[in-house]
Amino acid sequence: MGCHSAFATVLVWLGVSVCAAQPVGRILGGSEARPHLRPYMASLNVDGKHLCGGFLIADKWVLSAAHCAPEMNNATFQVLLGAHSLSELEPSKQFYDVLKYFIHPEYNDTTTHNDLLLLKLKEKVTLSQEVHILPLQKVDRDLPAGISCSVAGWGQISLTGKRPDKLQEVTVLVISRNTCNQRDHYDNEITENMICAGARRKDSCEGDSGGPLVCDGIAEGVVSTGYRKCGNIKRPGIYTRISAYNSWINSTMEAASEEEGESAGSKETASSLPLSL
Protein backbone atom coordinates (compact mmCIF):
# COMPACT_ATOMS: atom_id res chain seq x y z
CA MET A 1 0.00 0.00 0.00
CA GLY A 2 1.32 3.46 -0.71
CA CYS A 3 2.08 6.08 1.93
CA HIS A 4 0.95 9.22 0.15
CA SER A 5 -0.61 11.44 2.83
CA ALA A 6 1.23 14.51 4.06
CA PHE A 7 1.75 13.02 7.50
CA ALA A 8 2.38 9.39 6.54
CA THR A 9 5.53 7.76 7.82
CA VAL A 10 7.04 4.73 6.12
CA LEU A 11 8.06 2.09 8.62
CA VAL A 12 10.08 -1.02 8.07
CA TRP A 13 9.20 -3.79 10.49
CA LEU A 14 8.22 -7.41 10.30
CA GLY A 15 10.30 -7.41 7.15
CA VAL A 16 7.73 -5.35 5.21
CA SER A 17 6.78 -1.72 4.75
CA VAL A 18 3.68 -0.39 6.46
CA CYS A 19 2.35 3.11 7.05
CA ALA A 20 1.69 4.84 10.33
CA ALA A 21 -0.47 7.90 10.97
CA GLN A 22 -2.81 6.80 8.22
CA PRO A 23 -5.34 3.95 7.94
CA VAL A 24 -3.47 0.67 7.58
CA GLY A 25 -6.24 -1.84 8.17
CA ARG A 26 -8.92 -2.83 5.56
CA ILE A 27 -11.77 -5.28 4.76
CA LEU A 28 -10.98 -7.80 2.03
CA GLY A 29 -13.02 -10.80 0.97
CA GLY A 30 -16.12 -9.83 2.90
CA SER A 31 -19.55 -8.55 1.94
CA GLU A 32 -21.86 -5.64 2.64
CA ALA A 33 -23.13 -5.69 6.20
CA ARG A 34 -26.84 -5.66 6.90
CA PRO A 35 -27.69 -2.01 7.57
CA HIS A 36 -27.39 -0.86 11.19
CA LEU A 37 -26.82 -4.31 12.71
CA ARG A 38 -23.47 -3.02 13.97
CA PRO A 39 -24.78 0.09 15.77
CA TYR A 40 -21.47 0.63 17.56
CA MET A 41 -19.50 1.34 14.37
CA ALA A 42 -17.96 4.79 13.96
CA SER A 43 -16.30 6.56 11.07
CA LEU A 44 -13.52 8.94 12.07
CA ASN A 45 -13.71 11.95 9.76
CA VAL A 46 -10.93 14.46 9.20
CA ASP A 47 -11.98 17.52 7.20
CA GLY A 48 -15.12 15.65 6.11
CA LYS A 49 -13.39 12.52 4.79
CA HIS A 50 -13.38 9.00 6.24
CA LEU A 51 -9.98 8.23 7.73
CA CYS A 52 -10.44 5.27 10.04
CA GLY A 53 -12.95 3.18 11.88
CA GLY A 54 -13.75 3.20 15.57
CA PHE A 55 -16.52 2.08 17.90
CA LEU A 56 -18.65 3.48 20.69
CA ILE A 57 -17.67 2.24 24.17
CA ALA A 58 -19.51 4.79 26.34
CA ASP A 59 -21.96 7.63 25.79
CA LYS A 60 -19.13 10.14 25.19
CA TRP A 61 -16.26 7.85 24.21
CA VAL A 62 -15.04 6.11 21.06
CA LEU A 63 -12.11 3.69 20.87
CA SER A 64 -9.87 3.53 17.81
CA ALA A 65 -6.21 3.05 16.81
CA ALA A 66 -3.44 5.48 17.81
CA HIS A 67 -2.09 5.76 14.28
CA CYS A 68 -5.45 7.24 13.26
CA ALA A 69 -4.93 10.40 15.33
CA PRO A 70 -4.73 13.50 13.10
CA GLU A 71 -1.36 15.25 13.11
CA MET A 72 -2.82 18.71 12.66
CA ASN A 73 -4.85 20.21 15.51
CA ASN A 74 -6.51 22.70 13.15
CA ALA A 75 -8.19 19.89 11.21
CA THR A 76 -11.92 19.35 11.61
CA PHE A 77 -12.06 16.08 13.55
CA GLN A 78 -15.49 14.44 13.89
CA VAL A 79 -17.02 11.06 14.59
CA LEU A 80 -19.91 9.76 12.49
CA LEU A 81 -22.25 7.30 14.19
CA GLY A 82 -25.38 5.52 12.97
CA ALA A 83 -24.17 5.27 9.38
CA HIS A 84 -24.38 2.46 6.86
CA SER A 85 -23.60 4.56 3.78
CA LEU A 86 -20.96 7.25 4.11
CA SER A 87 -22.53 9.43 1.42
CA GLU A 88 -26.28 8.85 1.49
CA LEU A 89 -28.69 10.76 3.69
CA GLU A 90 -29.77 8.52 6.56
CA PRO A 91 -32.00 9.69 9.42
CA SER A 92 -29.94 7.60 11.86
CA LYS A 93 -26.68 9.47 11.18
CA GLN A 94 -25.19 11.48 14.03
CA PHE A 95 -22.06 13.66 13.77
CA TYR A 96 -20.12 14.55 16.91
CA ASP A 97 -17.16 16.88 17.33
CA VAL A 98 -14.15 15.47 19.14
CA LEU A 99 -13.31 17.40 22.30
CA LYS A 100 -10.07 15.58 23.12
CA TYR A 101 -8.20 12.53 22.00
CA PHE A 102 -5.83 10.41 24.05
CA ILE A 103 -3.05 8.36 22.47
CA HIS A 104 -1.72 5.50 24.58
CA PRO A 105 1.41 6.92 26.28
CA GLU A 106 3.50 3.93 25.21
CA TYR A 107 2.35 3.89 21.59
CA ASN A 108 5.31 3.22 19.31
CA ASP A 109 4.79 4.40 15.74
CA THR A 110 7.73 2.28 14.55
CA THR A 111 6.36 -1.04 15.77
CA THR A 112 2.70 0.02 16.27
CA HIS A 113 2.84 -1.45 19.77
CA ASN A 114 0.09 -0.14 22.10
CA ASP A 115 -1.88 1.13 19.11
CA LEU A 116 -4.90 2.58 20.93
CA LEU A 117 -6.70 5.92 20.75
CA LEU A 118 -9.51 7.18 22.97
CA LEU A 119 -11.76 9.95 21.66
CA LYS A 120 -13.84 12.06 24.01
CA LEU A 121 -16.82 13.62 22.27
CA LYS A 122 -18.10 17.12 23.04
CA GLU A 123 -21.51 15.88 24.02
CA LYS A 124 -23.25 12.70 25.04
CA VAL A 125 -24.38 10.45 22.22
CA THR A 126 -28.08 9.96 21.64
CA LEU A 127 -28.41 6.19 21.88
CA SER A 128 -30.90 4.43 19.63
CA GLN A 129 -31.43 1.17 17.77
CA GLU A 130 -28.88 2.37 15.19
CA VAL A 131 -26.40 3.87 17.68
CA HIS A 132 -25.32 1.72 20.59
CA ILE A 133 -22.38 0.88 22.84
CA LEU A 134 -20.26 -2.24 22.26
CA PRO A 135 -19.04 -3.98 25.44
CA LEU A 136 -15.31 -4.56 25.87
CA GLN A 137 -13.65 -7.77 26.99
CA LYS A 138 -12.87 -7.37 30.69
CA VAL A 139 -11.03 -10.65 31.26
CA ASP A 140 -7.33 -10.42 30.46
CA ARG A 141 -6.91 -13.64 28.50
CA ASP A 142 -5.85 -14.91 25.12
CA LEU A 143 -8.51 -15.96 22.65
CA PRO A 144 -8.35 -19.63 21.68
CA ALA A 145 -6.98 -20.30 18.21
CA GLY A 146 -9.66 -21.06 15.65
CA ILE A 147 -12.43 -19.04 17.26
CA SER A 148 -14.56 -17.21 14.72
CA CYS A 149 -14.76 -13.42 14.99
CA SER A 150 -15.87 -10.59 12.73
CA VAL A 151 -14.53 -7.23 11.68
CA ALA A 152 -16.21 -4.43 9.75
CA GLY A 153 -15.34 -1.14 8.14
CA TRP A 154 -15.39 1.18 5.17
CA GLY A 155 -11.83 0.31 4.07
CA GLN A 156 -10.50 -1.13 0.83
CA ILE A 157 -12.36 -4.12 -0.59
CA SER A 158 -9.81 -5.04 -3.27
CA LEU A 159 -6.07 -4.91 -3.77
CA THR A 160 -6.64 -2.27 -6.46
CA GLY A 161 -7.62 0.18 -3.74
CA LYS A 162 -11.36 0.23 -4.35
CA ARG A 163 -13.28 1.61 -1.40
CA PRO A 164 -16.95 1.04 -0.59
CA ASP A 165 -19.57 3.59 0.34
CA LYS A 166 -21.44 1.11 2.53
CA LEU A 167 -20.21 -0.79 5.56
CA GLN A 168 -18.51 -4.10 4.81
CA GLU A 169 -17.91 -7.06 7.12
CA VAL A 170 -15.89 -10.26 7.08
CA THR A 171 -15.47 -13.32 9.30
CA VAL A 172 -11.93 -14.20 10.36
CA LEU A 173 -10.37 -16.88 12.55
CA VAL A 174 -8.04 -16.23 15.46
CA ILE A 175 -4.54 -17.55 14.81
CA SER A 176 -2.37 -18.61 17.75
CA ARG A 177 0.48 -16.34 18.73
CA ASN A 178 2.93 -19.24 18.38
CA THR A 179 1.86 -19.77 14.78
CA CYS A 180 1.84 -16.05 14.04
CA ASN A 181 5.38 -15.72 15.40
CA GLN A 182 6.83 -18.44 13.18
CA ARG A 183 9.62 -17.36 10.85
CA ASP A 184 7.43 -17.61 7.73
CA HIS A 185 4.76 -15.52 9.44
CA TYR A 186 5.76 -12.50 11.57
CA ASP A 187 9.00 -13.95 12.99
CA ASN A 188 8.53 -13.20 16.72
CA GLU A 189 7.20 -9.66 16.27
CA ILE A 190 3.74 -10.40 17.73
CA THR A 191 3.60 -9.43 21.40
CA GLU A 192 1.27 -10.74 24.09
CA ASN A 193 -0.81 -7.59 23.62
CA MET A 194 -1.60 -8.41 19.99
CA ILE A 195 -4.04 -10.78 18.31
CA CYS A 196 -3.57 -12.32 14.87
CA ALA A 197 -6.73 -13.12 12.92
CA GLY A 198 -7.54 -13.80 9.30
CA ALA A 199 -8.38 -16.39 6.67
CA ARG A 200 -7.28 -17.00 3.12
CA ARG A 201 -8.17 -13.88 1.12
CA LYS A 202 -10.20 -12.58 4.07
CA ASP A 203 -8.72 -9.77 6.07
CA SER A 204 -9.09 -6.27 7.44
CA CYS A 205 -7.61 -3.72 5.02
CA GLU A 206 -6.73 -0.03 4.49
CA GLY A 207 -9.33 2.32 5.95
CA ASP A 208 -10.59 -0.15 8.58
CA SER A 209 -8.01 0.69 11.23
CA GLY A 210 -9.53 1.38 14.63
CA GLY A 211 -12.56 -0.83 14.11
CA PRO A 212 -13.34 -3.67 16.53
CA LEU A 213 -12.58 -7.37 16.29
CA VAL A 214 -15.85 -8.75 17.66
CA CYS A 215 -16.13 -12.25 19.10
CA ASP A 216 -19.42 -13.45 20.60
CA GLY A 217 -20.72 -9.88 20.75
CA ILE A 218 -17.73 -8.49 22.66
CA ALA A 219 -14.90 -6.28 21.40
CA GLU A 220 -11.69 -8.28 21.78
CA GLY A 221 -9.33 -6.30 19.56
CA VAL A 222 -8.79 -3.10 17.58
CA VAL A 223 -7.68 -3.23 13.93
CA SER A 224 -4.05 -2.14 13.95
CA THR A 225 -1.84 -3.26 11.07
CA GLY A 226 -0.68 -6.18 8.94
CA TYR A 227 1.13 -7.14 5.78
CA ARG A 228 1.23 -4.69 2.87
CA LYS A 229 -0.85 -7.11 0.80
CA CYS A 230 -4.09 -8.02 2.58
CA GLY A 231 -5.46 -11.55 2.66
CA ASN A 232 -2.12 -13.38 2.97
CA ILE A 233 -2.85 -16.28 5.32
CA LYS A 234 0.73 -16.26 6.62
CA ARG A 235 0.63 -12.51 7.26
CA PRO A 236 -2.83 -12.07 8.82
CA GLY A 237 -4.29 -8.91 10.27
CA ILE A 238 -2.87 -7.72 13.58
CA TYR A 239 -5.18 -6.42 16.28
CA THR A 240 -4.44 -4.68 19.58
CA ARG A 241 -5.78 -6.92 22.38
CA ILE A 242 -8.21 -4.74 24.33
CA SER A 243 -8.31 -6.65 27.63
CA ALA A 244 -4.60 -5.92 28.18
CA TYR A 245 -5.45 -2.21 28.31
CA ASN A 246 -8.55 -2.10 30.51
CA SER A 247 -6.71 -0.21 33.25
CA TRP A 248 -5.53 2.52 30.86
CA ILE A 249 -8.93 2.82 29.20
CA ASN A 250 -10.78 3.12 32.50
CA SER A 251 -8.30 5.46 34.18
CA THR A 252 -8.12 7.76 31.14
CA MET A 253 -11.89 8.05 30.91
CA GLU A 254 -12.26 8.65 34.64
CA ALA A 255 -9.50 11.28 34.76
CA ALA A 256 -10.91 13.13 31.75
CA SER A 257 -14.36 13.20 33.30
CA GLU A 258 -12.98 14.63 36.54
CA GLU A 259 -10.83 17.21 34.80
CA GLU A 260 -13.29 18.29 32.12
CA GLY A 261 -12.57 21.84 31.08
CA GLU A 262 -8.84 21.70 31.87
CA SER A 263 -6.20 21.73 29.14
CA ALA A 264 -4.90 18.38 27.96
CA GLY A 265 -1.34 17.20 28.39
CA SER A 266 1.40 16.67 25.86
CA LYS A 267 0.67 15.73 22.23
CA GLU A 268 1.96 12.21 22.86
CA THR A 269 -0.70 11.42 25.43
CA ALA A 270 -3.56 13.83 24.80
CA SER A 271 -4.55 16.58 22.43
CA SER A 272 -7.07 19.31 22.98
CA LEU A 273 -8.92 20.39 19.85
CA PRO A 274 -10.40 23.82 19.16
CA LEU A 275 -13.87 24.21 20.62
CA SER A 276 -15.22 25.51 17.30
CA LEU A 277 -14.46 22.74 14.84
CSV table of C-alpha atoms in Angstrom, one decimal:
chain,number,residue,atom,x,y,z
A,1,MET,CA,0.0,0.0,0.0
A,2,GLY,CA,1.3,3.5,-0.7
A,3,CYS,CA,2.1,6.1,1.9
A,4,HIS,CA,1.0,9.2,0.2
A,5,SER,CA,-0.6,11.4,2.8
A,6,ALA,CA,1.2,14.5,4.1
A,7,PHE,CA,1.8,13.0,7.5
A,8,ALA,CA,2.4,9.4,6.5
A,9,THR,CA,5.5,7.8,7.8
A,10,VAL,CA,7.0,4.7,6.1
A,11,LEU,CA,8.1,2.1,8.6
A,12,VAL,CA,10.1,-1.0,8.1
A,13,TRP,CA,9.2,-3.8,10.5
A,14,LEU,CA,8.2,-7.4,10.3
A,15,GLY,CA,10.3,-7.4,7.1
A,16,VAL,CA,7.7,-5.4,5.2
A,17,SER,CA,6.8,-1.7,4.7
A,18,VAL,CA,3.7,-0.4,6.5
A,19,CYS,CA,2.4,3.1,7.1
A,20,ALA,CA,1.7,4.8,10.3
A,21,ALA,CA,-0.5,7.9,11.0
A,22,GLN,CA,-2.8,6.8,8.2
A,23,PRO,CA,-5.3,3.9,7.9
A,24,VAL,CA,-3.5,0.7,7.6
A,25,GLY,CA,-6.2,-1.8,8.2
A,26,ARG,CA,-8.9,-2.8,5.6
A,27,ILE,CA,-11.8,-5.3,4.8
A,28,LEU,CA,-11.0,-7.8,2.0
A,29,GLY,CA,-13.0,-10.8,1.0
A,30,GLY,CA,-16.1,-9.8,2.9
A,31,SER,CA,-19.5,-8.5,1.9
A,32,GLU,CA,-21.9,-5.6,2.6
A,33,ALA,CA,-23.1,-5.7,6.2
A,34,ARG,CA,-26.8,-5.7,6.9
A,35,PRO,CA,-27.7,-2.0,7.6
A,36,HIS,CA,-27.4,-0.9,11.2
A,37,LEU,CA,-26.8,-4.3,12.7
A,38,ARG,CA,-23.5,-3.0,14.0
A,39,PRO,CA,-24.8,0.1,15.8
A,40,TYR,CA,-21.5,0.6,17.6
A,41,MET,CA,-19.5,1.3,14.4
A,42,ALA,CA,-18.0,4.8,14.0
A,43,SER,CA,-16.3,6.6,11.1
A,44,LEU,CA,-13.5,8.9,12.1
A,45,ASN,CA,-13.7,11.9,9.8
A,46,VAL,CA,-10.9,14.5,9.2
A,47,ASP,CA,-12.0,17.5,7.2
A,48,GLY,CA,-15.1,15.6,6.1
A,49,LYS,CA,-13.4,12.5,4.8
A,50,HIS,CA,-13.4,9.0,6.2
A,51,LEU,CA,-10.0,8.2,7.7
A,52,CYS,CA,-10.4,5.3,10.0
A,53,GLY,CA,-12.9,3.2,11.9
A,54,GLY,CA,-13.7,3.2,15.6
A,55,PHE,CA,-16.5,2.1,17.9
A,56,LEU,CA,-18.7,3.5,20.7
A,57,ILE,CA,-17.7,2.2,24.2
A,58,ALA,CA,-19.5,4.8,26.3
A,59,ASP,CA,-22.0,7.6,25.8
A,60,LYS,CA,-19.1,10.1,25.2
A,61,TRP,CA,-16.3,7.9,24.2
A,62,VAL,CA,-15.0,6.1,21.1
A,63,LEU,CA,-12.1,3.7,20.9
A,64,SER,CA,-9.9,3.5,17.8
A,65,ALA,CA,-6.2,3.1,16.8
A,66,ALA,CA,-3.4,5.5,17.8
A,67,HIS,CA,-2.1,5.8,14.3
A,68,CYS,CA,-5.5,7.2,13.3
A,69,ALA,CA,-4.9,10.4,15.3
A,70,PRO,CA,-4.7,13.5,13.1
A,71,GLU,CA,-1.4,15.2,13.1
A,72,MET,CA,-2.8,18.7,12.7
A,73,ASN,CA,-4.8,20.2,15.5
A,74,ASN,CA,-6.5,22.7,13.2
A,75,ALA,CA,-8.2,19.9,11.2
A,76,THR,CA,-11.9,19.3,11.6
A,77,PHE,CA,-12.1,16.1,13.5
A,78,GLN,CA,-15.5,14.4,13.9
A,79,VAL,CA,-17.0,11.1,14.6
A,80,LEU,CA,-19.9,9.8,12.5
A,81,LEU,CA,-22.3,7.3,14.2
A,82,GLY,CA,-25.4,5.5,13.0
A,83,ALA,CA,-24.2,5.3,9.4
A,84,HIS,CA,-24.4,2.5,6.9
A,85,SER,CA,-23.6,4.6,3.8
A,86,LEU,CA,-21.0,7.3,4.1
A,87,SER,CA,-22.5,9.4,1.4
A,88,GLU,CA,-26.3,8.8,1.5
A,89,LEU,CA,-28.7,10.8,3.7
A,90,GLU,CA,-29.8,8.5,6.6
A,91,PRO,CA,-32.0,9.7,9.4
A,92,SER,CA,-29.9,7.6,11.9
A,93,LYS,CA,-26.7,9.5,11.2
A,94,GLN,CA,-25.2,11.5,14.0
A,95,PHE,CA,-22.1,13.7,13.8
A,96,TYR,CA,-20.1,14.5,16.9
A,97,ASP,CA,-17.2,16.9,17.3
A,98,VAL,CA,-14.1,15.5,19.1
A,99,LEU,CA,-13.3,17.4,22.3
A,100,LYS,CA,-10.1,15.6,23.1
A,101,TYR,CA,-8.2,12.5,22.0
A,102,PHE,CA,-5.8,10.4,24.0
A,103,ILE,CA,-3.0,8.4,22.5
A,104,HIS,CA,-1.7,5.5,24.6
A,105,PRO,CA,1.4,6.9,26.3
A,106,GLU,CA,3.5,3.9,25.2
A,107,TYR,CA,2.3,3.9,21.6
A,108,ASN,CA,5.3,3.2,19.3
A,109,ASP,CA,4.8,4.4,15.7
A,110,THR,CA,7.7,2.3,14.5
A,111,THR,CA,6.4,-1.0,15.8
A,112,THR,CA,2.7,0.0,16.3
A,113,HIS,CA,2.8,-1.4,19.8
A,114,ASN,CA,0.1,-0.1,22.1
A,115,ASP,CA,-1.9,1.1,19.1
A,116,LEU,CA,-4.9,2.6,20.9
A,117,LEU,CA,-6.7,5.9,20.7
A,118,LEU,CA,-9.5,7.2,23.0
A,119,LEU,CA,-11.8,10.0,21.7
A,120,LYS,CA,-13.8,12.1,24.0
A,121,LEU,CA,-16.8,13.6,22.3
A,122,LYS,CA,-18.1,17.1,23.0
A,123,GLU,CA,-21.5,15.9,24.0
A,124,LYS,CA,-23.2,12.7,25.0
A,125,VAL,CA,-24.4,10.5,22.2
A,126,THR,CA,-28.1,10.0,21.6
A,127,LEU,CA,-28.4,6.2,21.9
A,128,SER,CA,-30.9,4.4,19.6
A,129,GLN,CA,-31.4,1.2,17.8
A,130,GLU,CA,-28.9,2.4,15.2
A,131,VAL,CA,-26.4,3.9,17.7
A,132,HIS,CA,-25.3,1.7,20.6
A,133,ILE,CA,-22.4,0.9,22.8
A,134,LEU,CA,-20.3,-2.2,22.3
A,135,PRO,CA,-19.0,-4.0,25.4
A,136,LEU,CA,-15.3,-4.6,25.9
A,137,GLN,CA,-13.7,-7.8,27.0
A,138,LYS,CA,-12.9,-7.4,30.7
A,139,VAL,CA,-11.0,-10.7,31.3
A,140,ASP,CA,-7.3,-10.4,30.5
A,141,ARG,CA,-6.9,-13.6,28.5
A,142,ASP,CA,-5.8,-14.9,25.1
A,143,LEU,CA,-8.5,-16.0,22.7
A,144,PRO,CA,-8.4,-19.6,21.7
A,145,ALA,CA,-7.0,-20.3,18.2
A,146,GLY,CA,-9.7,-21.1,15.6
A,147,ILE,CA,-12.4,-19.0,17.3
A,148,SER,CA,-14.6,-17.2,14.7
A,149,CYS,CA,-14.8,-13.4,15.0
A,150,SER,CA,-15.9,-10.6,12.7
A,151,VAL,CA,-14.5,-7.2,11.7
A,152,ALA,CA,-16.2,-4.4,9.7
A,153,GLY,CA,-15.3,-1.1,8.1
A,154,TRP,CA,-15.4,1.2,5.2
A,155,GLY,CA,-11.8,0.3,4.1
A,156,GLN,CA,-10.5,-1.1,0.8
A,157,ILE,CA,-12.4,-4.1,-0.6
A,158,SER,CA,-9.8,-5.0,-3.3
A,159,LEU,CA,-6.1,-4.9,-3.8
A,160,THR,CA,-6.6,-2.3,-6.5
A,161,GLY,CA,-7.6,0.2,-3.7
A,162,LYS,CA,-11.4,0.2,-4.4
A,163,ARG,CA,-13.3,1.6,-1.4
A,164,PRO,CA,-16.9,1.0,-0.6
A,165,ASP,CA,-19.6,3.6,0.3
A,166,LYS,CA,-21.4,1.1,2.5
A,167,LEU,CA,-20.2,-0.8,5.6
A,168,GLN,CA,-18.5,-4.1,4.8
A,169,GLU,CA,-17.9,-7.1,7.1
A,170,VAL,CA,-15.9,-10.3,7.1
A,171,THR,CA,-15.5,-13.3,9.3
A,172,VAL,CA,-11.9,-14.2,10.4
A,173,LEU,CA,-10.4,-16.9,12.6
A,174,VAL,CA,-8.0,-16.2,15.5
A,175,ILE,CA,-4.5,-17.6,14.8
A,176,SER,CA,-2.4,-18.6,17.7
A,177,ARG,CA,0.5,-16.3,18.7
A,178,ASN,CA,2.9,-19.2,18.4
A,179,THR,CA,1.9,-19.8,14.8
A,180,CYS,CA,1.8,-16.1,14.0
A,181,ASN,CA,5.4,-15.7,15.4
A,182,GLN,CA,6.8,-18.4,13.2
A,183,ARG,CA,9.6,-17.4,10.9
A,184,ASP,CA,7.4,-17.6,7.7
A,185,HIS,CA,4.8,-15.5,9.4
A,186,TYR,CA,5.8,-12.5,11.6
A,187,ASP,CA,9.0,-14.0,13.0
A,188,ASN,CA,8.5,-13.2,16.7
A,189,GLU,CA,7.2,-9.7,16.3
A,190,ILE,CA,3.7,-10.4,17.7
A,191,THR,CA,3.6,-9.4,21.4
A,192,GLU,CA,1.3,-10.7,24.1
A,193,ASN,CA,-0.8,-7.6,23.6
A,194,MET,CA,-1.6,-8.4,20.0
A,195,ILE,CA,-4.0,-10.8,18.3
A,196,CYS,CA,-3.6,-12.3,14.9
A,197,ALA,CA,-6.7,-13.1,12.9
A,198,GLY,CA,-7.5,-13.8,9.3
A,199,ALA,CA,-8.4,-16.4,6.7
A,200,ARG,CA,-7.3,-17.0,3.1
A,201,ARG,CA,-8.2,-13.9,1.1
A,202,LYS,CA,-10.2,-12.6,4.1
A,203,ASP,CA,-8.7,-9.8,6.1
A,204,SER,CA,-9.1,-6.3,7.4
A,205,CYS,CA,-7.6,-3.7,5.0
A,206,GLU,CA,-6.7,0.0,4.5
A,207,GLY,CA,-9.3,2.3,6.0
A,208,ASP,CA,-10.6,-0.2,8.6
A,209,SER,CA,-8.0,0.7,11.2
A,210,GLY,CA,-9.5,1.4,14.6
A,211,GLY,CA,-12.6,-0.8,14.1
A,212,PRO,CA,-13.3,-3.7,16.5
A,213,LEU,CA,-12.6,-7.4,16.3
A,214,VAL,CA,-15.9,-8.7,17.7
A,215,CYS,CA,-16.1,-12.2,19.1
A,216,ASP,CA,-19.4,-13.4,20.6
A,217,GLY,CA,-20.7,-9.9,20.8
A,218,ILE,CA,-17.7,-8.5,22.7
A,219,ALA,CA,-14.9,-6.3,21.4
A,220,GLU,CA,-11.7,-8.3,21.8
A,221,GLY,CA,-9.3,-6.3,19.6
A,222,VAL,CA,-8.8,-3.1,17.6
A,223,VAL,CA,-7.7,-3.2,13.9
A,224,SER,CA,-4.1,-2.1,14.0
A,225,THR,CA,-1.8,-3.3,11.1
A,226,GLY,CA,-0.7,-6.2,8.9
A,227,TYR,CA,1.1,-7.1,5.8
A,228,ARG,CA,1.2,-4.7,2.9
A,229,LYS,CA,-0.8,-7.1,0.8
A,230,CYS,CA,-4.1,-8.0,2.6
A,231,GLY,CA,-5.5,-11.5,2.7
A,232,ASN,CA,-2.1,-13.4,3.0
A,233,ILE,CA,-2.9,-16.3,5.3
A,234,LYS,CA,0.7,-16.3,6.6
A,235,ARG,CA,0.6,-12.5,7.3
A,236,PRO,CA,-2.8,-12.1,8.8
A,237,GLY,CA,-4.3,-8.9,10.3
A,238,ILE,CA,-2.9,-7.7,13.6
A,239,TYR,CA,-5.2,-6.4,16.3
A,240,THR,CA,-4.4,-4.7,19.6
A,241,ARG,CA,-5.8,-6.9,22.4
A,242,ILE,CA,-8.2,-4.7,24.3
A,243,SER,CA,-8.3,-6.6,27.6
A,244,ALA,CA,-4.6,-5.9,28.2
A,245,TYR,CA,-5.4,-2.2,28.3
A,246,ASN,CA,-8.5,-2.1,30.5
A,247,SER,CA,-6.7,-0.2,33.2
A,248,TRP,CA,-5.5,2.5,30.9
A,249,ILE,CA,-8.9,2.8,29.2
A,250,ASN,CA,-10.8,3.1,32.5
A,251,SER,CA,-8.3,5.5,34.2
A,252,THR,CA,-8.1,7.8,31.1
A,253,MET,CA,-11.9,8.1,30.9
A,254,GLU,CA,-12.3,8.7,34.6
A,255,ALA,CA,-9.5,11.3,34.8
A,256,ALA,CA,-10.9,13.1,31.8
A,257,SER,CA,-14.4,13.2,33.3
A,258,GLU,CA,-13.0,14.6,36.5
A,259,GLU,CA,-10.8,17.2,34.8
A,260,GLU,CA,-13.3,18.3,32.1
A,261,GLY,CA,-12.6,21.8,31.1
A,262,GLU,CA,-8.8,21.7,31.9
A,263,SER,CA,-6.2,21.7,29.1
A,264,ALA,CA,-4.9,18.4,28.0
A,265,GLY,CA,-1.3,17.2,28.4
A,266,SER,CA,1.4,16.7,25.9
A,267,LYS,CA,0.7,15.7,22.2
A,268,GLU,CA,2.0,12.2,22.9
A,269,THR,CA,-0.7,11.4,25.4
A,270,ALA,CA,-3.6,13.8,24.8
A,271,SER,CA,-4.6,16.6,22.4
A,272,SER,CA,-7.1,19.3,23.0
A,273,LEU,CA,-8.9,20.4,19.9
A,274,PRO,CA,-10.4,23.8,19.2
A,275,LEU,CA,-13.9,24.2,20.6
A,276,SER,CA,-15.2,25.5,17.3
A,277,LEU,CA,-14.5,22.7,14.8
